């Protein structure tokens, strides 16, 4: 465990082939280094050299998101006939829980040999949300799989949609255009110019359809309307198969990342708003130098479906998970 000047700390999960660094600032995934076949280590998530940058910069690199990931239209929702107003921090909408969401909070920490649990109590009316909410983000490392377990309990009906915003890059290149992606989804939701979902699932256009693995560049170089509106990929993909619904592969490093989750979809985001800011090793992080798979429930669903699962009733438990497994191309996993 290491501390920085602001007394935020780094906690480590590691085994023979993986080293995970996490912070109590935002329950953030700061670093994931995995051992390659030649014995060298490959960093596979974007981030900064110092914890203070996670606190002061936007972009949510590696952060856990809450109370509600993604956008809520005009920062308003109605629950039990009461209208709640949230901070506006992304165009006309509320993004990732508001101005001071979970990504910027200090978490309590409990660690054992294979897991680290981050706990936070979000007070009633924090960022406009009702109810006192106990939330846990628990990271566990088993062989080559990192799992994030999302749990929450509230003393009043409230809104919850927890996720993680790690940017993956499996080979350290300046762009993820040559990474290859498979997504088991035939439907997605279009977004408007502010990134807000339009509220109706549609068939994926060919250039955004990854049901057959293809280079990410095929989507990012497309001139179709939704790519131009979002400046890349920034859309919820609704899974049609829950087994290994997302697989990312680097032909350069031969590393493969496989995501599984209890959630029905993932917001796939191709880092369209990274701006060349300095990351690890003082290397610039330009636009589309990473890709996020933000497993979650549908963004803004409270304003689309009154029966949304993002409503957490008083005394009920929120219980979801997402896992990421690293392996080598054409192999089951990295040997232990």
mmCIF file of C-alpha atoms in Angstrom:
data_model
loop_
_atom_site.group_PDB
_atom_site.id
_atom_site.type_symbol
_atom_site.label_atom_id
_atom_site.label_comp_id
_atom_site.label_asym_id
_atom_site.label_seq_id
_atom_site.Cartn_x
_atom_site.Cartn_y
_atom_site.Cartn_z
ATOM 1 C CA UNK A 1 0.000 0.000 0.000
ATOM 2 C CA UNK A 2 1.315 3.436 -0.976
ATOM 3 C CA UNK A 3 0.053 6.893 -0.037
ATOM 4 C CA UNK A 4 0.227 10.214 -1.824
ATOM 5 C CA UNK A 5 0.292 13.725 -0.421
ATOM 6 C CA UNK A 6 -3.502 13.908 -0.215
ATOM 7 C CA UNK A 7 -3.557 10.703 1.863
ATOM 8 C CA UNK A 8 -5.311 8.688 -0.815
ATOM 9 C CA UNK A 9 -3.797 5.238 -1.002
ATOM 10 C CA UNK A 10 -2.901 2.540 -3.492
ATOM 11 C CA UNK A 11 -3.826 -1.079 -2.705
ATOM 12 C CA UNK A 12 -2.449 -4.078 -4.578
ATOM 13 C CA UNK A 13 -3.862 -7.409 -5.718
ATOM 14 C CA UNK A 14 -1.301 -9.631 -7.376
ATOM 15 C CA UNK A 15 -0.361 -13.121 -8.374
ATOM 16 C CA UNK A 16 2.335 -14.628 -10.545
ATOM 17 C CA UNK A 17 1.021 -13.116 -13.752
ATOM 18 C CA UNK A 18 -1.021 -10.066 -12.787
ATOM 19 C CA UNK A 19 -0.545 -6.965 -10.670
ATOM 20 C CA UNK A 20 -3.611 -4.807 -9.982
ATOM 21 C CA UNK A 21 -3.344 -1.375 -8.334
ATOM 22 C CA UNK A 22 -6.497 0.189 -6.888
ATOM 23 C CA UNK A 23 -7.179 3.408 -5.016
ATOM 24 C CA UNK A 24 -9.576 4.436 -2.281
ATOM 25 C CA UNK A 25 -10.158 7.560 -4.390
ATOM 26 C CA UNK A 26 -13.217 6.611 -6.405
ATOM 27 C CA UNK A 27 -12.571 2.860 -5.941
ATOM 28 C CA UNK A 28 -10.422 3.373 -9.027
ATOM 29 C CA UNK A 29 -8.598 0.752 -11.085
ATOM 30 C CA UNK A 30 -5.272 2.581 -11.394
ATOM 31 C CA UNK A 31 -3.164 -0.101 -13.076
ATOM 32 C CA UNK A 32 -3.389 -3.632 -14.425
ATOM 33 C CA UNK A 33 -0.115 -5.149 -15.535
ATOM 34 C CA UNK A 34 -0.109 -8.658 -16.964
ATOM 35 C CA UNK A 35 2.887 -10.857 -17.749
ATOM 36 C CA UNK A 36 3.446 -11.713 -21.391
ATOM 37 C CA UNK A 37 4.911 -14.919 -22.805
ATOM 38 C CA UNK A 38 8.381 -13.367 -23.026
ATOM 39 C CA UNK A 39 8.303 -12.491 -19.305
ATOM 40 C CA UNK A 40 7.774 -8.747 -19.823
ATOM 41 C CA UNK A 41 4.869 -6.889 -18.279
ATOM 42 C CA UNK A 42 2.139 -5.134 -20.271
ATOM 43 C CA UNK A 43 0.017 -2.337 -18.808
ATOM 44 C CA UNK A 44 -3.535 -2.749 -20.150
ATOM 45 C CA UNK A 45 -5.447 0.222 -18.669
ATOM 46 C CA UNK A 46 -4.892 3.939 -19.173
ATOM 47 C CA UNK A 47 -4.210 6.159 -16.196
ATOM 48 C CA UNK A 48 -2.013 8.785 -14.583
ATOM 49 C CA UNK A 49 1.306 8.753 -12.747
ATOM 50 C CA UNK A 50 -0.152 10.455 -9.653
ATOM 51 C CA UNK A 51 -3.404 10.074 -7.765
ATOM 52 C CA UNK A 52 -4.016 13.805 -7.675
ATOM 53 C CA UNK A 53 -4.694 13.768 -11.424
ATOM 54 C CA UNK A 54 -7.560 11.311 -10.887
ATOM 55 C CA UNK A 55 -9.082 13.852 -8.485
ATOM 56 C CA UNK A 56 -8.593 16.954 -10.618
ATOM 57 C CA UNK A 57 -9.039 15.686 -14.194
ATOM 58 C CA UNK A 58 -12.213 14.650 -15.956
ATOM 59 C CA UNK A 59 -12.446 11.481 -18.039
ATOM 60 C CA UNK A 60 -13.171 9.102 -15.127
ATOM 61 C CA UNK A 61 -10.113 6.951 -15.906
ATOM 62 C CA UNK A 62 -10.556 3.627 -14.088
ATOM 63 C CA UNK A 63 -13.148 5.075 -11.718
ATOM 64 C CA UNK A 64 -16.237 3.421 -10.346
ATOM 65 C CA UNK A 65 -19.387 5.321 -11.246
ATOM 66 C CA UNK A 66 -22.433 6.216 -9.134
ATOM 67 C CA UNK A 67 -24.955 6.697 -7.887
ATOM 68 C CA UNK A 68 -26.036 6.485 -11.513
ATOM 69 C CA UNK A 69 -23.626 5.814 -14.356
ATOM 70 C CA UNK A 70 -24.084 7.616 -17.654
ATOM 71 C CA UNK A 71 -26.559 10.428 -18.351
ATOM 72 C CA UNK A 72 -29.866 11.421 -16.793
ATOM 73 C CA UNK A 73 -31.858 13.702 -19.051
ATOM 74 C CA UNK A 74 -31.859 17.337 -17.932
ATOM 75 C CA UNK A 75 -30.748 16.181 -14.487
ATOM 76 C CA UNK A 76 -34.284 15.249 -13.479
ATOM 77 C CA UNK A 77 -36.286 12.155 -12.661
ATOM 78 C CA UNK A 78 -39.535 11.311 -10.915
ATOM 79 C CA UNK A 79 -39.736 8.612 -8.251
ATOM 80 C CA UNK A 80 -42.840 7.899 -6.156
ATOM 81 C CA UNK A 81 -44.453 11.074 -7.559
ATOM 82 C CA UNK A 82 -41.568 13.251 -6.364
ATOM 83 C CA UNK A 83 -39.420 15.135 -8.844
ATOM 84 C CA UNK A 84 -35.694 15.077 -8.045
ATOM 85 C CA UNK A 85 -33.249 17.584 -9.512
ATOM 86 C CA UNK A 86 -29.572 16.686 -10.005
ATOM 87 C CA UNK A 87 -26.485 18.729 -10.908
ATOM 88 C CA UNK A 88 -25.990 19.432 -14.618
ATOM 89 C CA UNK A 89 -22.401 18.567 -15.537
ATOM 90 C CA UNK A 90 -22.461 17.361 -19.157
ATOM 91 C CA UNK A 91 -24.228 19.595 -21.660
ATOM 92 C CA UNK A 92 -27.848 19.755 -20.478
ATOM 93 C CA UNK A 93 -27.641 16.457 -18.585
ATOM 94 C CA UNK A 94 -26.333 14.887 -15.377
ATOM 95 C CA UNK A 95 -23.407 12.510 -16.002
ATOM 96 C CA UNK A 96 -22.010 9.723 -13.789
ATOM 97 C CA UNK A 97 -23.763 10.777 -10.585
ATOM 98 C CA UNK A 98 -23.226 14.511 -10.780
ATOM 99 C CA UNK A 99 -20.475 17.017 -10.166
ATOM 100 C CA UNK A 100 -19.152 15.183 -7.110
ATOM 101 C CA UNK A 101 -20.130 11.596 -7.841
ATOM 102 C CA UNK A 102 -18.602 8.413 -6.447
ATOM 103 C CA UNK A 103 -15.566 8.753 -8.728
ATOM 104 C CA UNK A 104 -14.271 11.574 -6.524
ATOM 105 C CA UNK A 105 -15.156 10.144 -3.106
ATOM 106 C CA UNK A 106 -12.908 8.592 -0.479
ATOM 107 C CA UNK A 107 -13.844 4.979 0.247
ATOM 108 C CA UNK A 108 -13.249 2.864 3.333
ATOM 109 C CA UNK A 109 -11.195 -0.221 2.530
ATOM 110 C CA UNK A 110 -11.148 -3.838 3.658
ATOM 111 C CA UNK A 111 -8.550 -6.139 2.102
ATOM 112 C CA UNK A 112 -7.800 -9.841 2.231
ATOM 113 C CA UNK A 113 -5.455 -12.014 0.188
ATOM 114 C CA UNK A 114 -7.523 -12.091 -3.006
ATOM 115 C CA UNK A 115 -9.969 -9.181 -2.775
ATOM 116 C CA UNK A 116 -10.310 -5.528 -1.832
ATOM 117 C CA UNK A 117 -13.692 -4.099 -0.810
ATOM 118 C CA UNK A 118 -14.319 -0.351 -1.087
ATOM 119 C CA UNK A 119 -17.228 0.981 0.989
ATOM 120 C CA UNK A 120 -18.899 4.381 0.969
ATOM 121 C CA UNK A 121 -22.018 5.875 2.572
ATOM 122 C CA UNK A 122 -23.784 8.326 0.287
ATOM 123 C CA UNK A 123 -26.000 10.563 2.386
ATOM 124 C CA UNK A 124 -29.613 11.363 1.638
ATOM 125 C CA UNK A 125 -29.826 14.131 -1.003
ATOM 126 C CA UNK A 126 -26.133 13.861 -1.921
ATOM 127 C CA UNK A 127 -25.998 15.143 -5.503
ATOM 128 C CA UNK A 128 -29.808 15.303 -5.309
ATOM 129 C CA UNK A 129 -30.516 11.577 -4.861
ATOM 130 C CA UNK A 130 -32.896 10.331 -2.133
ATOM 131 C CA UNK A 131 -31.970 7.926 0.646
ATOM 132 C CA UNK A 132 -28.863 7.050 2.613
ATOM 133 C CA UNK A 133 -27.052 4.542 0.407
ATOM 134 C CA UNK A 134 -24.417 2.041 1.534
ATOM 135 C CA UNK A 135 -22.360 1.002 -1.473
ATOM 136 C CA UNK A 136 -19.583 -1.573 -1.926
ATOM 137 C CA UNK A 137 -17.275 -2.082 -4.882
ATOM 138 C CA UNK A 138 -15.347 -5.320 -4.323
ATOM 139 C CA UNK A 139 -12.483 -6.250 -6.630
ATOM 140 C CA UNK A 140 -11.261 -9.849 -6.581
ATOM 141 C CA UNK A 141 -8.429 -11.455 -8.526
ATOM 142 C CA UNK A 142 -8.527 -15.181 -9.285
ATOM 143 C CA UNK A 143 -5.914 -16.481 -11.684
ATOM 144 C CA UNK A 144 -6.331 -14.172 -14.686
ATOM 145 C CA UNK A 145 -9.809 -12.859 -13.943
ATOM 146 C CA UNK A 146 -10.536 -9.564 -12.230
ATOM 147 C CA UNK A 147 -14.114 -9.305 -10.976
ATOM 148 C CA UNK A 148 -15.893 -6.191 -9.709
ATOM 149 C CA UNK A 149 -18.872 -6.924 -7.449
ATOM 150 C CA UNK A 150 -21.354 -4.049 -7.113
ATOM 151 C CA UNK A 151 -23.577 -3.977 -4.016
ATOM 152 C CA UNK A 152 -25.824 -1.328 -2.470
ATOM 153 C CA UNK A 153 -28.518 -0.912 0.186
ATOM 154 C CA UNK A 154 -30.715 2.144 0.794
ATOM 155 C CA UNK A 155 -33.013 3.262 3.609
ATOM 156 C CA UNK A 156 -35.377 4.831 1.056
ATOM 157 C CA UNK A 157 -36.376 4.183 -2.534
ATOM 158 C CA UNK A 158 -33.662 5.589 -4.764
ATOM 159 C CA UNK A 159 -31.902 5.280 -8.105
ATOM 160 C CA UNK A 160 -28.743 3.182 -8.613
ATOM 161 C CA UNK A 161 -26.779 2.129 -11.707
ATOM 162 C CA UNK A 162 -23.172 1.255 -10.827
ATOM 163 C CA UNK A 163 -20.363 0.702 -13.312
ATOM 164 C CA UNK A 164 -16.644 1.111 -13.948
ATOM 165 C CA UNK A 165 -14.938 3.403 -16.461
ATOM 166 C CA UNK A 166 -11.602 1.705 -17.197
ATOM 167 C CA UNK A 167 -10.000 2.466 -20.550
ATOM 168 C CA UNK A 168 -8.414 -0.652 -22.027
ATOM 169 C CA UNK A 169 -5.456 -0.722 -24.404
ATOM 170 C CA UNK A 170 -3.834 -4.137 -24.717
ATOM 171 C CA UNK A 171 -0.588 -3.169 -26.426
ATOM 172 C CA UNK A 172 0.355 0.364 -25.364
ATOM 173 C CA UNK A 173 -0.088 1.827 -28.844
ATOM 174 C CA UNK A 174 -1.371 5.365 -29.355
ATOM 175 C CA UNK A 175 -4.688 4.176 -30.776
ATOM 176 C CA UNK A 176 -7.086 1.274 -30.351
ATOM 177 C CA UNK A 177 -8.044 1.413 -34.040
ATOM 178 C CA UNK A 178 -6.137 -1.801 -34.806
ATOM 179 C CA UNK A 179 -7.538 -3.681 -31.817
ATOM 180 C CA UNK A 180 -10.144 -6.219 -32.890
ATOM 181 C CA UNK A 181 -13.502 -6.385 -31.150
ATOM 182 C CA UNK A 182 -16.320 -8.912 -30.851
ATOM 183 C CA UNK A 183 -19.615 -7.896 -29.217
ATOM 184 C CA UNK A 184 -22.557 -10.290 -28.989
ATOM 185 C CA UNK A 185 -25.216 -7.683 -29.684
ATOM 186 C CA UNK A 186 -27.487 -7.035 -32.658
ATOM 187 C CA UNK A 187 -29.290 -4.068 -31.075
ATOM 188 C CA UNK A 188 -28.061 -0.741 -29.783
ATOM 189 C CA UNK A 189 -29.534 2.602 -28.836
ATOM 190 C CA UNK A 190 -28.869 5.749 -30.790
ATOM 191 C CA UNK A 191 -27.693 8.887 -28.991
ATOM 192 C CA UNK A 192 -28.220 12.588 -29.625
ATOM 193 C CA UNK A 193 -25.502 15.230 -29.962
ATOM 194 C CA UNK A 194 -25.235 15.424 -26.138
ATOM 195 C CA UNK A 195 -24.677 11.682 -25.794
ATOM 196 C CA UNK A 196 -28.142 11.004 -24.381
ATOM 197 C CA UNK A 197 -29.889 7.825 -25.522
ATOM 198 C CA UNK A 198 -32.968 8.313 -27.680
ATOM 199 C CA UNK A 199 -34.989 5.631 -25.906
ATOM 200 C CA UNK A 200 -35.570 2.961 -28.543
ATOM 201 C CA UNK A 201 -33.399 -0.009 -29.524
ATOM 202 C CA UNK A 202 -32.486 -0.309 -33.194
ATOM 203 C CA UNK A 203 -30.594 -2.807 -35.330
ATOM 204 C CA UNK A 204 -26.890 -2.086 -35.447
ATOM 205 C CA UNK A 205 -25.650 -0.587 -38.705
ATOM 206 C CA UNK A 206 -23.055 -2.749 -40.445
ATOM 207 C CA UNK A 207 -20.102 -0.514 -39.541
ATOM 208 C CA UNK A 208 -20.981 -0.706 -35.831
ATOM 209 C CA UNK A 209 -21.925 -4.396 -35.749
ATOM 210 C CA UNK A 210 -19.207 -6.445 -34.036
ATOM 211 C CA UNK A 211 -21.027 -9.795 -33.934
ATOM 212 C CA UNK A 212 -18.268 -10.966 -36.217
ATOM 213 C CA UNK A 213 -14.901 -9.796 -34.915
ATOM 214 C CA UNK A 214 -13.552 -6.805 -36.813
ATOM 215 C CA UNK A 215 -11.040 -3.994 -36.331
ATOM 216 C CA UNK A 216 -12.398 -1.096 -34.293
ATOM 217 C CA UNK A 217 -11.170 1.155 -37.104
ATOM 218 C CA UNK A 218 -14.036 -0.046 -39.294
ATOM 219 C CA UNK A 219 -16.467 1.752 -36.989
ATOM 220 C CA UNK A 220 -14.291 4.728 -36.121
ATOM 221 C CA UNK A 221 -13.533 5.552 -39.764
ATOM 222 C CA UNK A 222 -17.170 5.260 -40.803
ATOM 223 C CA UNK A 223 -19.144 8.276 -41.977
ATOM 224 C CA UNK A 224 -22.493 6.963 -40.737
ATOM 225 C CA UNK A 225 -24.587 9.429 -38.755
ATOM 226 C CA UNK A 226 -24.282 7.844 -35.302
ATOM 227 C CA UNK A 227 -20.471 7.690 -35.470
ATOM 228 C CA UNK A 228 -20.339 11.334 -36.531
ATOM 229 C CA UNK A 229 -22.813 12.448 -33.859
ATOM 230 C CA UNK A 230 -20.911 10.666 -31.057
ATOM 231 C CA UNK A 231 -17.461 11.395 -32.558
ATOM 232 C CA UNK A 232 -16.842 7.651 -32.419
ATOM 233 C CA UNK A 233 -18.469 4.818 -30.497
ATOM 234 C CA UNK A 234 -20.360 5.951 -27.376
ATOM 235 C CA UNK A 235 -23.461 3.770 -27.361
ATOM 236 C CA UNK A 236 -25.225 1.090 -25.297
ATOM 237 C CA UNK A 237 -24.996 -2.360 -26.904
ATOM 238 C CA UNK A 238 -27.731 -4.766 -25.755
ATOM 239 C CA UNK A 239 -26.335 -8.289 -25.431
ATOM 240 C CA UNK A 240 -28.052 -11.191 -27.176
ATOM 241 C CA UNK A 241 -25.779 -13.762 -25.515
ATOM 242 C CA UNK A 242 -24.653 -13.577 -21.904
ATOM 243 C CA UNK A 243 -21.601 -15.817 -22.364
ATOM 244 C CA UNK A 244 -18.420 -13.858 -23.185
ATOM 245 C CA UNK A 245 -20.436 -10.984 -24.658
ATOM 246 C CA UNK A 246 -17.359 -8.801 -25.273
ATOM 247 C CA UNK A 247 -13.936 -9.932 -26.491
ATOM 248 C CA UNK A 248 -11.135 -7.452 -27.255
ATOM 249 C CA UNK A 249 -7.941 -8.600 -28.959
ATOM 250 C CA UNK A 250 -4.653 -6.964 -29.864
ATOM 251 C CA UNK A 251 -2.874 -8.451 -32.901
ATOM 252 C CA UNK A 252 0.264 -6.650 -31.724
ATOM 253 C CA UNK A 253 0.565 -8.012 -28.163
ATOM 254 C CA UNK A 254 -1.576 -11.142 -28.786
ATOM 255 C CA UNK A 255 -3.430 -10.369 -25.547
ATOM 256 C CA UNK A 256 -7.173 -11.021 -25.352
ATOM 257 C CA UNK A 257 -9.584 -9.447 -22.871
ATOM 258 C CA UNK A 258 -12.938 -11.181 -22.305
ATOM 259 C CA UNK A 259 -15.713 -9.459 -20.384
ATOM 260 C CA UNK A 260 -18.623 -11.177 -18.645
ATOM 261 C CA UNK A 261 -21.316 -9.505 -16.580
ATOM 262 C CA UNK A 262 -24.686 -9.826 -14.880
ATOM 263 C CA UNK A 263 -25.816 -6.625 -16.612
ATOM 264 C CA UNK A 264 -27.868 -6.724 -19.837
ATOM 265 C CA UNK A 265 -25.724 -4.275 -21.798
ATOM 266 C CA UNK A 266 -22.567 -2.201 -21.920
ATOM 267 C CA UNK A 267 -21.962 1.366 -22.946
ATOM 268 C CA UNK A 268 -19.026 1.013 -25.320
ATOM 269 C CA UNK A 269 -16.977 4.200 -25.443
ATOM 270 C CA UNK A 270 -13.959 4.704 -27.699
ATOM 271 C CA UNK A 271 -12.368 7.524 -25.670
ATOM 272 C CA UNK A 272 -13.575 10.168 -28.102
ATOM 273 C CA UNK A 273 -12.907 13.020 -25.693
ATOM 274 C CA UNK A 274 -9.428 12.192 -24.483
ATOM 275 C CA UNK A 275 -7.361 15.194 -25.465
ATOM 276 C CA UNK A 276 -3.696 14.252 -25.364
ATOM 277 C CA UNK A 277 -3.309 14.835 -21.626
ATOM 278 C CA UNK A 278 -0.291 13.124 -20.095
ATOM 279 C CA UNK A 279 -0.770 9.629 -18.742
ATOM 280 C CA UNK A 280 1.511 6.983 -17.296
ATOM 281 C CA UNK A 281 5.160 7.575 -18.024
ATOM 282 C CA UNK A 282 4.229 11.088 -19.177
ATOM 283 C CA UNK A 283 2.930 9.672 -22.456
ATOM 284 C CA UNK A 284 0.099 11.612 -24.111
ATOM 285 C CA UNK A 285 -3.319 9.965 -24.189
ATOM 286 C CA UNK A 286 -4.874 11.120 -27.457
ATOM 287 C CA UNK A 287 -8.414 10.634 -28.652
ATOM 288 C CA UNK A 288 -9.307 6.936 -29.092
ATOM 289 C CA UNK A 289 -6.225 5.625 -27.301
ATOM 290 C CA UNK A 290 -8.402 3.333 -25.176
ATOM 291 C CA UNK A 291 -11.834 1.746 -25.075
ATOM 292 C CA UNK A 292 -14.322 1.427 -22.200
ATOM 293 C CA UNK A 293 -16.866 -1.334 -21.655
ATOM 294 C CA UNK A 294 -19.202 0.188 -19.074
ATOM 295 C CA UNK A 295 -21.479 -2.709 -18.141
ATOM 296 C CA UNK A 296 -24.688 -1.295 -16.657
ATOM 297 C CA UNK A 297 -28.437 -0.952 -17.018
ATOM 298 C CA UNK A 298 -29.789 1.278 -19.776
ATOM 299 C CA UNK A 299 -28.747 4.930 -19.363
ATOM 300 C CA UNK A 300 -31.556 7.351 -18.449
ATOM 301 C CA UNK A 301 -33.913 4.394 -18.082
ATOM 302 C CA UNK A 302 -35.787 6.109 -15.233
ATOM 303 C CA UNK A 303 -37.098 8.563 -17.841
ATOM 304 C CA UNK A 304 -37.866 5.806 -20.379
ATOM 305 C CA UNK A 305 -39.333 2.871 -18.436
ATOM 306 C CA UNK A 306 -41.165 3.355 -15.096
ATOM 307 C CA UNK A 307 -40.355 -0.283 -14.224
ATOM 308 C CA UNK A 308 -36.601 0.194 -14.618
ATOM 309 C CA UNK A 309 -34.282 -1.997 -12.609
ATOM 310 C CA UNK A 310 -32.290 1.128 -11.714
ATOM 311 C CA UNK A 311 -34.913 1.793 -9.034
ATOM 312 C CA UNK A 312 -33.607 0.341 -5.777
ATOM 313 C CA UNK A 313 -36.382 -0.071 -3.248
ATOM 314 C CA UNK A 314 -35.875 0.540 0.451
ATOM 315 C CA UNK A 315 -34.230 -2.468 2.106
ATOM 316 C CA UNK A 316 -33.640 -4.356 -1.144
ATOM 317 C CA UNK A 317 -30.117 -5.258 -2.205
ATOM 318 C CA UNK A 318 -28.466 -4.127 -5.410
ATOM 319 C CA UNK A 319 -26.209 -6.981 -6.504
ATOM 320 C CA UNK A 320 -24.412 -7.041 -9.878
ATOM 321 C CA UNK A 321 -20.956 -7.972 -11.160
ATOM 322 C CA UNK A 322 -18.603 -7.632 -14.103
ATOM 323 C CA UNK A 323 -15.462 -9.686 -14.784
ATOM 324 C CA UNK A 324 -12.503 -9.256 -17.107
ATOM 325 C CA UNK A 325 -10.282 -12.190 -18.070
ATOM 326 C CA UNK A 326 -6.902 -11.715 -19.746
ATOM 327 C CA UNK A 327 -5.485 -14.468 -21.955
ATOM 328 C CA UNK A 328 -3.219 -15.055 -24.921
ATOM 329 C CA UNK A 329 -4.495 -15.351 -28.445
ATOM 330 C CA UNK A 330 -5.250 -19.004 -29.320
ATOM 331 C CA UNK A 331 -4.762 -20.139 -25.716
ATOM 332 C CA UNK A 332 -7.100 -20.729 -22.808
ATOM 333 C CA UNK A 333 -5.318 -18.472 -20.330
ATOM 334 C CA UNK A 334 -1.955 -17.373 -19.085
ATOM 335 C CA UNK A 335 -0.321 -20.289 -17.288
ATOM 336 C CA UNK A 336 -0.326 -20.118 -13.505
#
